């Protein structure tokens, strides 16, 4: 005889999952059958839908049709899909297997995902977290979808195993091989045919073809991932087995002339990749010891970027005129400021390329030299050997230079020598890490440079950022409230309806609505009025106000102009500039 307690427990309502509730509401199952099936699935630690179909409570096709109507989602014919042709890098294969999901495509920053359970909020949140994209469900029959998921994830796993296990086809003749500058290292040759080497070569070629600026090889406790920075945005490309990390790190070190046995301290090196009969790409390599192995970042240094010309960088006509006028001066100092990765080096080398003529002696000191420019005497700073920026500058001045480029002014000694060079008939180009043009002058003052030396040597300062460029094929007009535009920095007089802001959409030719990047510049010539402010030890605020009076756009104003002409979006401008 059942006790009152057991009767009460059996009669307690069961919290059905979304699929169960939908089937009961549609009249496909009774409440009791749905609850009993759910209890059985939970007891056997099985999938509820799998238990439903396995018990014969409902057919897979009937279930799919019912859920498509209940959740207003499209119905997919799974038989029409070829697992080999489906994208393999949209979501993690483990996630796909665990939740029986299949990523079909990417559209407008959202993933189109096939599922048999559109009520699974946990799966949707996991996808959003791992991809940073929203999810649009497409309903498929559970049994057919399960077979597709198995075939798809198996093919993806086999593809990665073949790379690591030794069955990877690699066309060395057409792609070229990453080789050290001097090919006398036997360790490099011993592993030349290893699958890990082929995997590295493939990553380098893929990054170059995708116009990535950096590759990140990141080891974690139970995961190893490779990410590319494309248009300033990091994207996970592949997640190879964790076991690959030591061999991959060793191969990169061999090519970069680094110490393979040293894993306790960071190291810096370079390597080359031949991508054509007459095209070689340089890579700058940086290793960093982390908890679970060495993180390696490889920066792509494409010499052709310095030869694109000043028009390709995104200078507005008046900004271009100011810059060209400054570099045509016989002496003085030109400073380019901005954070790491803002394109300072490309801007400097674009100027050097314009100045690089047979009758001109140009010398550069960098740490390290990122772009090789024939006709320019380039020196790599080596702190350990005693070759500092200051030592290199002193040597330059004994070799009758016309133009000197210093990679970065880091200390008072380097700044002092550079300023003396600018005051004694040399054109000096360099960089500083400051937020905008006016604060550069106060930063130099704080370094200990006398106001007179700053005022008499600096002729122009350019602050810059890089913003993602809207894809011209898919960008769409965007309706932004007037108040939001004014808050962003637009003047009310500019909101006259003569222009339209655009937003990113996303298509097959771009990366979430963006394609490439464009420079945003604050080009500030040092006028006589600014020199007076500097000599009076004025603040960055006073210098900035004088610059505005002279028609110099701030970084935010320059960026908003790019919004007006449809080059970038307001969202991107707000992300890369400060008001």
XYZ file of C-alpha atoms in Angstrom:
579
model
C 0.000 0.000 0.000
C 1.441 3.372 -1.072
C 2.153 5.880 1.658
C 0.701 9.382 1.584
C 4.206 10.700 1.052
C 4.847 8.557 -2.061
C 1.444 9.414 -3.567
C 2.169 13.106 -3.055
C 5.609 12.767 -4.666
C 4.253 10.859 -7.730
C 1.511 13.420 -8.235
C 3.926 16.366 -8.180
C 3.910 18.201 -11.513
C 6.936 17.703 -13.785
C 8.652 20.773 -15.291
C 8.645 19.750 -18.938
C 11.240 21.167 -21.314
C 10.097 23.558 -24.036
C 9.742 20.791 -26.637
C 7.481 18.790 -24.322
C 5.227 21.758 -23.581
C 4.981 22.609 -27.297
C 3.962 19.041 -28.190
C 1.306 18.952 -25.449
C -0.116 22.312 -26.549
C -0.186 21.130 -30.176
C -2.108 17.996 -29.146
C 0.659 15.646 -30.303
C 1.209 14.214 -26.806
C -0.813 13.951 -23.650
C 0.563 15.533 -20.511
C 1.083 12.091 -18.933
C 3.001 10.634 -21.909
C 5.196 13.709 -22.076
C 5.958 13.596 -18.344
C 6.612 9.840 -18.323
C 8.955 10.127 -21.310
C 10.791 13.012 -19.706
C 11.219 11.063 -16.431
C 12.525 8.045 -18.331
C 14.987 10.160 -20.328
C 16.237 11.862 -17.169
C 16.646 8.562 -15.333
C 18.630 7.100 -18.220
C 20.571 10.341 -18.752
C 19.357 10.474 -22.343
C 18.237 13.264 -24.624
C 14.488 13.973 -24.268
C 13.907 14.156 -28.031
C 15.920 10.968 -28.556
C 13.773 9.195 -25.962
C 10.572 10.539 -27.568
C 11.460 9.201 -31.012
C 12.997 5.965 -29.718
C 9.885 5.113 -27.723
C 7.649 5.708 -30.741
C 5.747 8.493 -28.995
C 6.139 10.660 -32.111
C 7.840 10.359 -35.488
C 10.927 12.495 -36.175
C 9.323 14.165 -39.201
C 6.104 14.935 -37.289
C 8.148 16.362 -34.407
C 10.139 18.634 -36.753
C 7.006 19.959 -38.494
C 5.272 20.607 -35.159
C 8.246 22.481 -33.681
C 8.710 24.541 -36.860
C 5.110 25.752 -36.521
C 5.260 26.204 -32.750
C 8.490 28.250 -32.799
C 7.910 29.961 -36.183
C 11.215 28.655 -37.521
C 12.098 27.416 -41.043
C 12.096 23.664 -41.686
C 15.289 22.205 -43.175
C 15.552 19.250 -45.543
C 18.603 17.577 -43.991
C 18.893 15.096 -46.876
C 19.866 17.964 -49.182
C 22.974 18.857 -47.152
C 26.486 17.599 -47.900
C 28.525 17.487 -44.646
C 31.767 17.959 -46.594
C 30.589 21.311 -47.974
C 29.424 22.770 -44.660
C 31.615 25.402 -42.946
C 33.902 23.798 -40.369
C 35.010 26.753 -38.263
C 31.815 28.535 -37.231
C 31.251 26.683 -33.945
C 33.327 24.235 -31.915
C 32.822 20.578 -33.039
C 32.436 19.540 -29.369
C 29.598 22.028 -28.957
C 28.048 20.716 -32.149
C 28.171 17.108 -30.911
C 27.006 17.841 -27.363
C 23.867 19.729 -28.411
C 23.310 18.066 -31.818
C 23.733 21.340 -33.734
C 24.972 22.156 -37.213
C 26.167 25.649 -38.187
C 25.006 26.288 -41.747
C 26.137 29.836 -42.518
C 26.733 33.343 -41.177
C 24.460 36.256 -42.097
C 24.307 39.839 -40.805
C 26.431 38.982 -37.791
C 24.199 36.025 -36.842
C 24.722 32.275 -37.162
C 22.164 30.118 -38.960
C 22.127 26.878 -36.934
C 20.210 23.651 -37.563
C 18.694 22.042 -34.465
C 15.999 19.603 -33.443
C 15.313 21.542 -30.211
C 14.759 25.287 -30.733
C 13.816 25.662 -27.048
C 17.338 24.846 -25.837
C 18.364 28.189 -24.338
C 21.556 26.716 -22.878
C 22.799 25.786 -26.370
C 21.952 29.236 -27.696
C 23.848 30.933 -24.858
C 26.881 28.683 -25.362
C 26.984 29.571 -29.050
C 26.607 33.291 -28.308
C 29.409 33.141 -25.735
C 31.862 31.259 -27.964
C 31.151 33.126 -31.221
C 29.934 36.546 -30.005
C 27.085 36.218 -32.511
C 23.337 35.774 -32.215
C 21.598 32.548 -33.280
C 18.827 31.914 -35.806
C 17.366 28.412 -35.495
C 16.436 26.195 -38.426
C 14.519 23.021 -37.547
C 15.717 19.608 -38.791
C 14.599 16.036 -38.124
C 16.489 14.686 -35.120
C 17.683 11.387 -36.596
C 18.862 12.907 -39.880
C 20.496 15.846 -38.084
C 22.341 13.478 -35.737
C 23.850 11.613 -38.705
C 24.891 14.884 -40.319
C 26.496 16.129 -37.098
C 28.444 12.889 -36.723
C 29.655 13.012 -40.324
C 30.511 16.714 -40.145
C 32.410 16.632 -36.847
C 34.187 13.432 -37.903
C 35.402 15.045 -41.128
C 36.576 18.110 -39.190
C 38.430 15.909 -36.687
C 39.998 13.823 -39.456
C 41.120 17.004 -41.186
C 42.917 18.187 -38.039
C 44.306 14.703 -37.299
C 45.740 14.531 -40.797
C 47.513 17.832 -40.237
C 49.019 16.609 -36.978
C 49.283 12.931 -37.848
C 51.014 13.134 -41.193
C 48.493 12.983 -44.046
C 48.319 16.626 -45.075
C 48.813 17.671 -48.697
C 50.908 20.798 -48.999
C 51.976 22.364 -52.254
C 55.419 23.697 -51.359
C 56.133 24.766 -54.940
C 53.181 27.138 -55.197
C 53.081 28.395 -51.603
C 56.752 28.517 -50.798
C 58.360 27.575 -47.518
C 59.062 29.526 -44.381
C 62.838 29.564 -44.060
C 65.375 31.318 -41.884
C 67.343 34.162 -43.395
C 70.370 31.845 -43.487
C 69.584 28.208 -44.268
C 72.457 26.564 -42.344
C 70.446 25.374 -39.367
C 70.215 21.594 -39.495
C 67.347 21.538 -36.998
C 65.169 23.397 -39.511
C 65.897 20.818 -42.223
C 65.379 17.817 -39.948
C 61.710 18.658 -39.426
C 60.975 20.189 -42.830
C 58.528 17.396 -43.790
C 56.801 17.128 -40.415
C 52.997 17.622 -40.452
C 53.322 20.348 -37.800
C 55.503 22.306 -40.217
C 52.859 21.986 -42.913
C 50.221 23.159 -40.447
C 52.311 26.231 -39.610
C 52.839 27.002 -43.297
C 49.110 26.707 -43.927
C 48.331 29.098 -41.055
C 50.828 31.658 -42.388
C 49.452 31.453 -45.917
C 45.832 31.636 -44.704
C 46.642 34.675 -42.556
C 48.322 36.408 -45.487
C 45.393 35.640 -47.820
C 42.896 36.900 -45.222
C 44.890 40.163 -44.875
C 45.459 39.463 -41.176
C 47.912 41.650 -39.270
C 48.763 39.119 -36.526
C 48.548 35.410 -35.726
C 48.074 34.340 -32.094
C 49.008 30.790 -30.994
C 47.536 30.417 -27.505
C 47.934 27.370 -25.191
C 45.512 26.693 -22.337
C 45.121 23.772 -19.943
C 42.690 21.755 -22.069
C 42.644 23.776 -25.296
C 44.951 25.233 -27.910
C 43.645 27.860 -30.261
C 44.874 29.897 -33.206
C 43.416 33.366 -33.773
C 43.987 35.891 -36.559
C 43.569 39.640 -36.184
C 41.639 40.684 -39.283
C 40.720 44.364 -39.678
C 41.660 44.935 -36.052
C 39.361 42.175 -34.751
C 40.587 38.863 -33.333
C 38.895 35.800 -34.862
C 39.352 32.187 -33.774
C 40.403 30.191 -36.829
C 41.115 26.691 -35.576
C 41.513 24.752 -32.328
C 44.181 22.072 -32.925
C 45.002 19.361 -30.347
C 46.845 20.565 -27.244
C 49.647 18.090 -27.978
C 50.722 20.183 -30.955
C 51.841 23.180 -28.870
C 55.419 22.089 -28.041
C 56.302 21.001 -31.593
C 54.726 24.110 -33.084
C 56.582 26.420 -30.691
C 59.864 24.653 -31.462
C 59.374 24.965 -35.219
C 58.574 28.675 -34.993
C 61.661 29.210 -32.828
C 63.892 27.369 -35.297
C 62.685 29.562 -38.156
C 63.002 32.730 -36.055
C 66.544 32.033 -34.853
C 65.426 31.787 -31.223
C 66.706 29.548 -28.428
C 64.555 26.387 -28.515
C 65.619 25.319 -25.019
C 64.720 28.667 -23.411
C 61.079 28.621 -22.299
C 61.267 30.774 -19.167
C 61.687 34.261 -20.648
C 60.132 36.126 -23.600
C 62.032 36.099 -26.886
C 61.784 38.143 -30.104
C 62.768 37.080 -33.600
C 61.969 37.234 -37.305
C 61.295 34.819 -40.134
C 60.417 34.926 -43.820
C 57.841 33.279 -46.062
C 58.145 33.126 -49.829
C 54.689 33.591 -51.361
C 55.681 33.912 -54.987
C 58.650 33.907 -57.321
C 59.561 37.458 -56.333
C 57.468 38.077 -53.178
C 58.776 37.475 -49.662
C 56.857 38.405 -46.531
C 58.617 39.132 -43.230
C 57.164 38.027 -39.908
C 58.040 39.401 -36.484
C 57.801 36.716 -33.784
C 57.265 37.233 -30.064
C 57.140 34.412 -27.507
C 55.713 34.732 -23.993
C 55.790 32.056 -21.241
C 52.288 31.436 -19.847
C 50.867 28.957 -17.331
C 50.313 26.217 -19.897
C 53.016 26.816 -22.488
C 54.401 29.583 -24.662
C 52.010 31.989 -26.312
C 53.403 33.057 -29.670
C 52.300 36.114 -31.622
C 53.466 36.511 -35.221
C 53.041 39.914 -36.851
C 52.900 40.100 -40.627
C 55.198 42.781 -42.018
C 54.283 43.417 -45.629
C 56.781 45.823 -47.279
C 54.229 46.661 -49.987
C 52.093 48.460 -47.375
C 54.631 51.302 -47.321
C 54.343 51.679 -51.095
C 50.576 52.046 -51.272
C 50.950 55.824 -51.306
C 49.686 58.492 -48.977
C 46.221 58.553 -50.621
C 45.578 54.929 -49.595
C 46.086 55.710 -45.897
C 42.927 57.814 -45.549
C 44.272 61.358 -45.142
C 41.743 64.023 -45.999
C 42.958 66.592 -48.610
C 43.821 69.332 -46.094
C 45.572 66.807 -43.805
C 47.584 65.458 -46.719
C 48.694 68.975 -47.720
C 49.884 69.730 -44.155
C 51.879 66.488 -43.959
C 53.491 66.845 -47.392
C 54.418 70.448 -46.633
C 56.134 69.352 -43.415
C 58.197 66.513 -44.939
C 59.395 68.859 -47.665
C 61.049 71.039 -45.009
C 64.877 70.703 -44.931
C 65.030 70.283 -41.149
C 62.821 69.912 -38.090
C 61.059 67.113 -36.221
C 57.855 65.313 -37.254
C 56.204 63.123 -34.623
C 53.591 60.412 -35.165
C 51.653 59.332 -32.070
C 49.116 56.667 -31.238
C 48.787 53.284 -29.515
C 50.464 50.084 -30.683
C 48.860 48.809 -33.869
C 47.536 52.191 -35.004
C 49.624 52.257 -38.186
C 52.396 54.632 -37.086
C 55.144 52.621 -38.791
C 53.286 52.473 -42.106
C 52.731 56.247 -41.970
C 56.415 56.894 -41.312
C 57.569 54.565 -44.073
C 55.090 56.098 -46.500
C 56.774 59.439 -45.823
C 60.241 57.869 -46.164
C 59.210 56.291 -49.451
C 58.263 59.740 -50.768
C 61.596 61.153 -49.580
C 63.711 58.203 -50.755
C 65.601 59.642 -53.744
C 69.100 59.012 -55.120
C 70.455 62.303 -53.758
C 69.186 61.818 -50.200
C 70.918 59.996 -47.322
C 68.317 58.368 -45.042
C 69.102 56.398 -41.866
C 66.651 54.667 -39.512
C 66.986 53.117 -36.040
C 64.192 50.757 -34.970
C 63.476 47.979 -32.523
C 63.208 46.036 -34.788
C 63.006 47.269 -38.402
C 59.552 46.161 -39.568
C 59.647 47.108 -43.252
C 62.599 46.690 -45.582
C 62.975 49.740 -47.829
C 65.786 49.620 -50.447
C 67.827 52.817 -50.497
C 67.389 53.425 -46.749
C 70.142 52.557 -44.238
C 68.251 50.627 -41.562
C 69.668 49.714 -38.155
C 68.164 47.315 -35.619
C 68.579 48.503 -32.040
C 70.202 45.881 -29.782
C 70.018 46.872 -26.121
C 72.001 43.818 -24.918
C 74.890 44.637 -27.235
C 74.794 48.306 -26.223
C 73.322 49.559 -29.498
C 70.601 51.814 -28.116
C 68.586 54.465 -29.942
C 70.899 57.123 -28.516
C 74.069 55.299 -29.651
C 72.614 54.754 -33.148
C 71.640 58.440 -33.400
C 75.136 59.582 -32.444
C 76.586 57.303 -35.130
C 74.103 58.608 -37.721
C 75.192 62.197 -37.120
C 78.778 61.247 -37.991
C 77.643 59.847 -41.368
C 76.210 63.013 -42.921
C 72.490 62.090 -43.001
C 69.773 64.235 -44.538
C 66.838 62.404 -42.940
C 66.794 60.386 -39.719
C 63.995 58.139 -38.533
C 63.944 57.014 -34.893
C 61.561 54.144 -34.171
C 60.491 55.562 -30.800
C 61.602 58.295 -28.412
C 61.660 56.488 -25.073
C 64.021 58.513 -22.886
C 65.503 61.964 -22.398
C 68.885 61.067 -23.948
C 67.307 59.883 -27.222
C 64.961 62.889 -27.284
C 67.830 65.302 -26.633
C 69.965 63.931 -29.493
C 66.970 63.838 -31.874
C 66.107 67.468 -31.100
C 69.708 68.589 -31.594
C 69.705 66.794 -34.957
C 66.469 68.575 -35.941
C 67.979 71.910 -34.947
C 71.189 71.370 -36.949
C 69.869 70.823 -40.443
C 68.353 67.318 -40.350
C 64.755 66.184 -40.868
C 63.902 63.828 -37.989
C 60.867 61.526 -37.950
C 59.862 59.571 -34.847
C 56.988 58.219 -32.748
C 55.662 58.703 -29.234
C 52.910 56.920 -27.297
C 50.369 59.635 -26.463
C 46.605 59.923 -26.859
C 46.485 62.926 -29.194
C 48.640 65.621 -30.787
C 48.447 68.357 -28.075
C 49.404 65.970 -25.238
C 52.546 64.989 -27.175
C 54.096 68.381 -26.461
C 53.347 68.188 -22.725
C 54.674 64.599 -22.682
C 57.992 65.850 -24.100
C 58.010 68.586 -21.460
C 57.493 65.967 -18.740
C 60.428 63.967 -20.121
C 62.623 66.914 -19.203
C 62.986 68.670 -22.566
C 63.188 72.446 -22.327
C 60.243 74.380 -23.858
C 62.624 76.326 -26.115
C 63.986 73.117 -27.657
C 60.469 71.768 -28.275
C 59.262 75.018 -29.864
C 62.325 75.373 -32.096
C 62.470 71.775 -33.353
C 58.981 70.211 -33.643
C 57.252 71.273 -36.888
C 54.283 68.854 -37.049
C 52.554 66.215 -34.935
C 50.183 63.592 -36.310
C 48.009 61.549 -33.971
C 46.277 58.567 -35.542
C 43.974 55.605 -35.072
C 42.753 52.828 -37.348
C 39.010 52.278 -37.830
C 37.346 49.456 -39.714
C 36.144 50.460 -43.160
C 32.522 49.661 -44.088
C 32.132 47.080 -46.838
C 31.039 49.033 -49.946
C 29.024 46.054 -51.219
C 26.674 45.564 -48.281
C 26.651 48.710 -46.109
C 23.142 50.059 -45.525
C 21.705 53.438 -44.464
C 21.049 53.734 -40.742
C 18.513 55.876 -38.963
C 20.292 57.424 -35.952
C 18.399 59.806 -33.633
C 19.464 63.437 -33.891
C 20.265 63.523 -30.171
C 22.681 60.596 -30.507
C 24.523 62.292 -33.363
C 24.877 65.533 -31.382
C 26.067 63.593 -28.322
C 28.686 61.859 -30.497
C 30.117 65.248 -31.448
C 28.275 66.441 -34.572
C 27.396 70.120 -34.762
C 23.694 70.908 -35.220
C 24.526 72.743 -38.450
C 25.924 69.503 -39.896
C 22.617 67.678 -39.426
C 20.987 69.253 -42.465
C 19.887 66.006 -44.139
C 22.512 66.231 -46.903
C 24.271 63.043 -45.794
C 23.319 59.613 -44.444
C 25.129 57.495 -41.825
C 25.671 53.854 -42.758
C 25.793 50.648 -40.749
C 27.577 47.294 -41.273
C 25.465 44.441 -42.662
C 27.716 41.547 -43.619
C 28.172 39.577 -46.824
C 30.421 36.909 -48.332
C 33.014 39.532 -49.329
C 33.595 41.066 -45.886
C 34.045 40.478 -42.160
C 30.754 41.251 -40.384
C 30.118 44.276 -42.569
C 33.662 45.652 -42.561
C 36.455 45.228 -45.092
C 39.888 46.709 -44.476
C 40.765 49.670 -42.274
C 41.155 53.395 -42.750
C 43.306 55.887 -40.878
C 41.849 58.629 -38.699
C 44.241 61.547 -38.261
C 44.795 64.701 -36.254
C 47.468 66.556 -38.270
C 48.716 69.523 -36.234
C 51.405 71.827 -37.654
C 53.227 73.846 -34.986
C 52.382 77.464 -35.741
C 53.965 80.585 -34.261
C 51.026 80.996 -31.875
C 51.516 77.404 -30.638
C 55.240 78.071 -30.200
C 54.373 81.005 -27.916
C 52.098 78.729 -25.848
C 54.888 76.113 -25.617
C 57.469 78.746 -24.585
C 55.048 79.936 -21.887
C 54.828 76.301 -20.667
C 51.145 76.146 -21.663
C 48.973 73.082 -21.102
C 47.778 70.535 -23.657
C 44.302 72.057 -23.319
C 45.577 75.488 -24.418
C 47.468 73.975 -27.348
C 44.369 71.975 -28.356
C 42.175 75.098 -28.273
C 44.683 76.945 -30.479
C 44.754 73.997 -32.885
C 40.946 74.119 -33.203
C 41.130 77.850 -33.937
C 43.614 77.075 -36.724
C 41.277 74.539 -38.302
C 42.907 71.334 -37.046
C 40.352 68.555 -36.595
C 40.600 66.473 -33.411
C 40.651 62.694 -33.750
C 36.921 62.506 -32.948
C 36.076 65.272 -35.468
C 38.194 63.578 -38.134
C 36.467 60.261 -37.418
C 32.987 61.843 -37.580
C 33.904 63.222 -40.999
C 34.546 59.620 -42.093
C 30.996 58.808 -40.911
C 29.587 61.683 -42.970
C 31.218 60.432 -46.173
C 30.129 56.822 -45.538
C 33.584 55.327 -44.954
C 32.947 53.936 -41.464
C 30.112 53.622 -38.937
C 29.315 55.743 -35.899
C 29.625 52.639 -33.721
C 33.214 52.124 -34.891
C 34.076 55.798 -34.358
C 32.823 55.722 -30.769
C 34.914 52.602 -30.148
C 38.260 53.955 -31.419
C 38.192 57.639 -30.404
C 37.643 59.620 -27.218
C 35.432 62.703 -27.043
